PDB file of C-alpha atoms in Angstrom:
ATOM      1  CA  GLN A 370     101.656  90.060  58.251  1.00  0.00           C
ATOM      2  CA  VAL A 371     104.734  91.141  60.149  1.00  0.00           C
ATOM      3  CA  GLN A 372     104.617  91.168  63.915  1.00  0.00           C
ATOM      4  CA  LEU A 373     107.336  92.027  66.407  1.00  0.00           C
ATOM      5  CA  VAL A 374     106.714  91.338  70.085  1.00  0.00           C
ATOM      6  CA  GLU A 375     109.010  92.606  72.822  1.00  0.00           C
ATOM      7  CA  SER A 376     109.339  91.223  76.322  1.00  0.00           C
ATOM      8  CA  GLY A 377     111.682  91.424  79.269  1.00  0.00           C
ATOM      9  CA  GLY A 378     111.134  94.972  80.415  1.00  0.00           C
ATOM     10  CA  GLY A 379     110.558  95.859  84.025  1.00  0.00           C
ATOM     11  CA  MET A 380     111.700  97.906  86.959  1.00  0.00           C
ATOM     12  CA  VAL A 381     115.233  97.584  88.297  1.00  0.00           C
ATOM     13  CA  GLU A 382     117.534  99.543  90.543  1.00  0.00           C
ATOM     14  CA  ALA A 383     120.451 101.462  89.151  1.00  0.00           C
ATOM     15  CA  GLY A 384     123.307  99.085  88.442  1.00  0.00           C
ATOM     16  CA  GLY A 385     120.979  96.223  87.646  1.00  0.00           C
ATOM     17  CA  SER A 386     120.520  94.262  84.442  1.00  0.00           C
ATOM     18  CA  LEU A 387     117.743  93.359  82.080  1.00  0.00           C
ATOM     19  CA  ARG A 388     117.579  91.301  78.913  1.00  0.00           C
ATOM     20  CA  LEU A 389     114.980  92.321  76.392  1.00  0.00           C
ATOM     21  CA  SER A 390     113.720  89.876  73.799  1.00  0.00           C
ATOM     22  CA  CYS A 391     111.926  90.400  70.524  1.00  0.00           C
ATOM     23  CA  THR A 392     110.268  87.575  68.666  1.00  0.00           C
ATOM     24  CA  GLY A 393     109.089  87.994  65.125  1.00  0.00           C
ATOM     25  CA  SER A 394     106.680  86.486  62.683  1.00  0.00           C
ATOM     26  CA  GLY A 395     106.172  87.242  59.038  1.00  0.00           C
ATOM     27  CA  LEU A 396     109.822  88.067  58.468  1.00  0.00           C
ATOM     28  CA  ARG A 397     113.156  86.393  58.906  1.00  0.00           C
ATOM     29  CA  PHE A 398     115.442  88.390  61.196  1.00  0.00           C
ATOM     30  CA  ALA A 399     118.532  87.066  59.445  1.00  0.00           C
ATOM     31  CA  ASP A 400     117.430  88.921  56.294  1.00  0.00           C
ATOM     32  CA  TYR A 401     117.068  92.271  58.041  1.00  0.00           C
ATOM     33  CA  ALA A 402     119.129  94.857  59.837  1.00  0.00           C
ATOM     34  CA  MET A 403     117.508  94.759  63.275  1.00  0.00           C
ATOM     35  CA  GLY A 404     117.742  97.040  66.238  1.00  0.00           C
ATOM     36  CA  TRP A 405     116.348  98.549  69.382  1.00  0.00           C
ATOM     37  CA  PHE A 406     115.340 102.141  69.876  1.00  0.00           C
ATOM     38  CA  ARG A 407     113.824 103.885  72.861  1.00  0.00           C
ATOM     39  CA  GLU A 408     111.427 106.699  73.544  1.00  0.00           C
ATOM     40  CA  SER A 409     110.632 108.634  76.688  1.00  0.00           C
ATOM     41  CA  PRO A 410     108.499 111.716  77.339  1.00  0.00           C
ATOM     42  CA  GLY A 411     110.237 114.926  76.420  1.00  0.00           C
ATOM     43  CA  LYS A 412     113.118 113.229  74.626  1.00  0.00           C
ATOM     44  CA  LYS A 413     113.582 112.412  70.995  1.00  0.00           C
ATOM     45  CA  ARG A 414     113.789 108.853  69.789  1.00  0.00           C
ATOM     46  CA  GLU A 415     117.201 107.259  70.292  1.00  0.00           C
ATOM     47  CA  GLY A 416     118.628 104.352  68.401  1.00  0.00           C
ATOM     48  CA  VAL A 417     120.095 102.190  71.167  1.00  0.00           C
ATOM     49  CA  ALA A 418     121.641  99.377  69.147  1.00  0.00           C
ATOM     50  CA  CYS A 419     121.610  98.042  65.618  1.00  0.00           C
ATOM     51  CA  MET A 420     122.832  94.789  64.096  1.00  0.00           C
ATOM     52  CA  SER A 421     123.279  94.332  60.363  1.00  0.00           C
ATOM     53  CA  TRP A 422     121.559  91.581  58.447  1.00  0.00           C
ATOM     54  CA  ARG A 423     124.760  89.559  58.286  1.00  0.00           C
ATOM     55  CA  GLY A 424     125.394  90.085  61.966  1.00  0.00           C
ATOM     56  CA  ASP A 425     128.845  91.582  61.426  1.00  0.00           C
ATOM     57  CA  ASP A 426     128.139  95.284  61.710  1.00  0.00           C
ATOM     58  CA  PHE A 427     126.937  97.002  64.852  1.00  0.00           C
ATOM     59  CA  GLU A 428     126.001 100.476  65.970  1.00  0.00           C
ATOM     60  CA  TYR A 429     125.519 101.547  69.581  1.00  0.00           C
ATOM     61  CA  LEU A 430     124.315 104.759  71.135  1.00  0.00           C
ATOM     62  CA  ASP A 431     127.320 106.442  72.748  1.00  0.00           C
ATOM     63  CA  SER A 432     125.698 106.592  76.165  1.00  0.00           C
ATOM     64  CA  VAL A 433     125.147 102.810  76.291  1.00  0.00           C
ATOM     65  CA  LYS A 434     128.451 101.597  74.822  1.00  0.00           C
ATOM     66  CA  GLY A 435     130.083  99.056  77.090  1.00  0.00           C
ATOM     67  CA  ARG A 436     126.819  98.406  78.933  1.00  0.00           C
ATOM     68  CA  VAL A 437     124.558  97.067  76.198  1.00  0.00           C
ATOM     69  CA  THR A 438     124.902  94.171  73.772  1.00  0.00           C
ATOM     70  CA  ILE A 439     122.626  93.321  70.880  1.00  0.00           C
ATOM     71  CA  SER A 440     122.441  89.754  69.650  1.00  0.00           C
ATOM     72  CA  ARG A 441     120.269  87.499  67.561  1.00  0.00           C
ATOM     73  CA  ASP A 442     119.252  83.836  67.561  1.00  0.00           C
ATOM     74  CA  ASP A 443     118.386  82.988  63.989  1.00  0.00           C
ATOM     75  CA  ALA A 444     117.006  79.557  64.861  1.00  0.00           C
ATOM     76  CA  LYS A 445     114.486  81.185  67.184  1.00  0.00           C
ATOM     77  CA  ASN A 446     114.028  84.300  65.053  1.00  0.00           C
ATOM     78  CA  THR A 447     114.615  86.311  68.206  1.00  0.00           C
ATOM     79  CA  LEU A 448     116.524  89.506  68.867  1.00  0.00           C
ATOM     80  CA  TYR A 449     118.005  90.322  72.260  1.00  0.00           C
ATOM     81  CA  LEU A 450     119.257  93.376  74.080  1.00  0.00           C
ATOM     82  CA  GLN A 451     121.360  92.657  77.137  1.00  0.00           C
ATOM     83  CA  MET A 452     121.553  95.746  79.310  1.00  0.00           C
ATOM     84  CA  ASP A 453     123.916  95.893  82.279  1.00  0.00           C
ATOM     85  CA  ASN A 454     124.798  98.600  84.783  1.00  0.00           C
ATOM     86  CA  LEU A 455     121.525 100.318  84.052  1.00  0.00           C
ATOM     87  CA  LYS A 456     121.153 103.984  84.903  1.00  0.00           C
ATOM     88  CA  PRO A 457     118.049 106.063  85.639  1.00  0.00           C
ATOM     89  CA  GLU A 458     118.531 107.852  82.315  1.00  0.00           C
ATOM     90  CA  ASP A 459     117.966 104.524  80.566  1.00  0.00           C
ATOM     91  CA  THR A 460     114.339 104.670  81.654  1.00  0.00           C
ATOM     92  CA  ALA A 461     112.211 104.543  78.503  1.00  0.00           C
ATOM     93  CA  THR A 462     109.974 102.418  76.372  1.00  0.00           C
ATOM     94  CA  TYR A 463     112.146 100.133  74.280  1.00  0.00           C
ATOM     95  CA  TYR A 464     111.079  99.057  70.832  1.00  0.00           C
ATOM     96  CA  CYS A 465     112.301  96.315  68.553  1.00  0.00           C
ATOM     97  CA  ALA A 466     112.720  97.418  64.951  1.00  0.00           C
ATOM     98  CA  ALA A 467     113.398  95.914  61.578  1.00  0.00           C
ATOM     99  CA  LYS A 468     115.206  98.427  59.431  1.00  0.00           C
ATOM    100  CA  GLY A 469     115.293  96.774  56.050  1.00  0.00           C
ATOM    101  CA  GLN A 470     116.382  93.744  54.113  1.00  0.00           C
ATOM    102  CA  ARG A 471     120.095  93.292  53.586  1.00  0.00           C
ATOM    103  CA  GLU A 472     120.947  96.569  55.233  1.00  0.00           C
ATOM    104  CA  TRP A 473     123.809  97.673  57.395  1.00  0.00           C
ATOM    105  CA  CYS A 474     123.776 100.004  60.379  1.00  0.00           C
ATOM    106  CA  SER A 475     124.793 103.626  60.667  1.00  0.00           C
ATOM    107  CA  GLN A 476     124.463 106.324  63.290  1.00  0.00           C
ATOM    108  CA  SER A 477     121.151 107.349  61.731  1.00  0.00           C
ATOM    109  CA  TRP A 478     119.858 103.800  61.355  1.00  0.00           C
ATOM    110  CA  ILE A 479     116.487 104.560  62.974  1.00  0.00           C
ATOM    111  CA  VAL A 480     115.485 106.705  59.994  1.00  0.00           C
ATOM    112  CA  PRO A 481     113.691 105.022  58.455  1.00  0.00           C
ATOM    113  CA  ILE A 482     112.584 101.736  59.954  1.00  0.00           C
ATOM    114  CA  ARG A 483     110.227  99.360  58.255  1.00  0.00           C
ATOM    115  CA  TYR A 484     108.626  97.518  61.161  1.00  0.00           C
ATOM    116  CA  ARG A 485     108.429  98.094  64.870  1.00  0.00           C
ATOM    117  CA  GLY A 486     106.946  96.356  67.879  1.00  0.00           C
ATOM    118  CA  GLN A 487     104.628  97.696  70.550  1.00  0.00           C
ATOM    119  CA  GLY A 488     107.398  98.333  73.040  1.00  0.00           C
ATOM    120  CA  THR A 489     108.361  97.225  76.524  1.00  0.00           C
ATOM    121  CA  GLN A 490     108.844  99.585  79.444  1.00  0.00           C
ATOM    122  CA  VAL A 491     112.155  99.783  81.260  1.00  0.00           C
ATOM    123  CA  THR A 492     112.267 101.763  84.484  1.00  0.00           C
ATOM    124  CA  VAL A 493     115.499 102.259  86.394  1.00  0.00           C
ATOM    125  CA  SER A 494     115.283 103.660  89.899  1.00  0.00           C
ATOM    126  CA  SER A 495     118.103 105.533  91.570  1.00  0.00           C
TER     127      SER A 495
END
């Protein structure tokens, strides 16, 4: 059974930083294109960042480019999202996602995704 568990969310002031983590069981992250997407009330789902299964192809949401970095620790089977210079519009629930085995990323990478976690809330105050 596949399980993805996010952590690291919280409340920060604008300009602050957070690092989200996602640990997985039942699948090997190095075999999957992995990513983070976010959801907030009244807004459609946004793919924040994606990393290909080989770790050499990335896709970032335009509004977070230069502020967000996705990375992966294969030994720990953990995915990270480092977020700096956070803005109030980054407020959302962030979800870890496994897109598919041996896949690359594209602008529409969040459709479809195979597995997702339960999410972690990020709140940025102005």
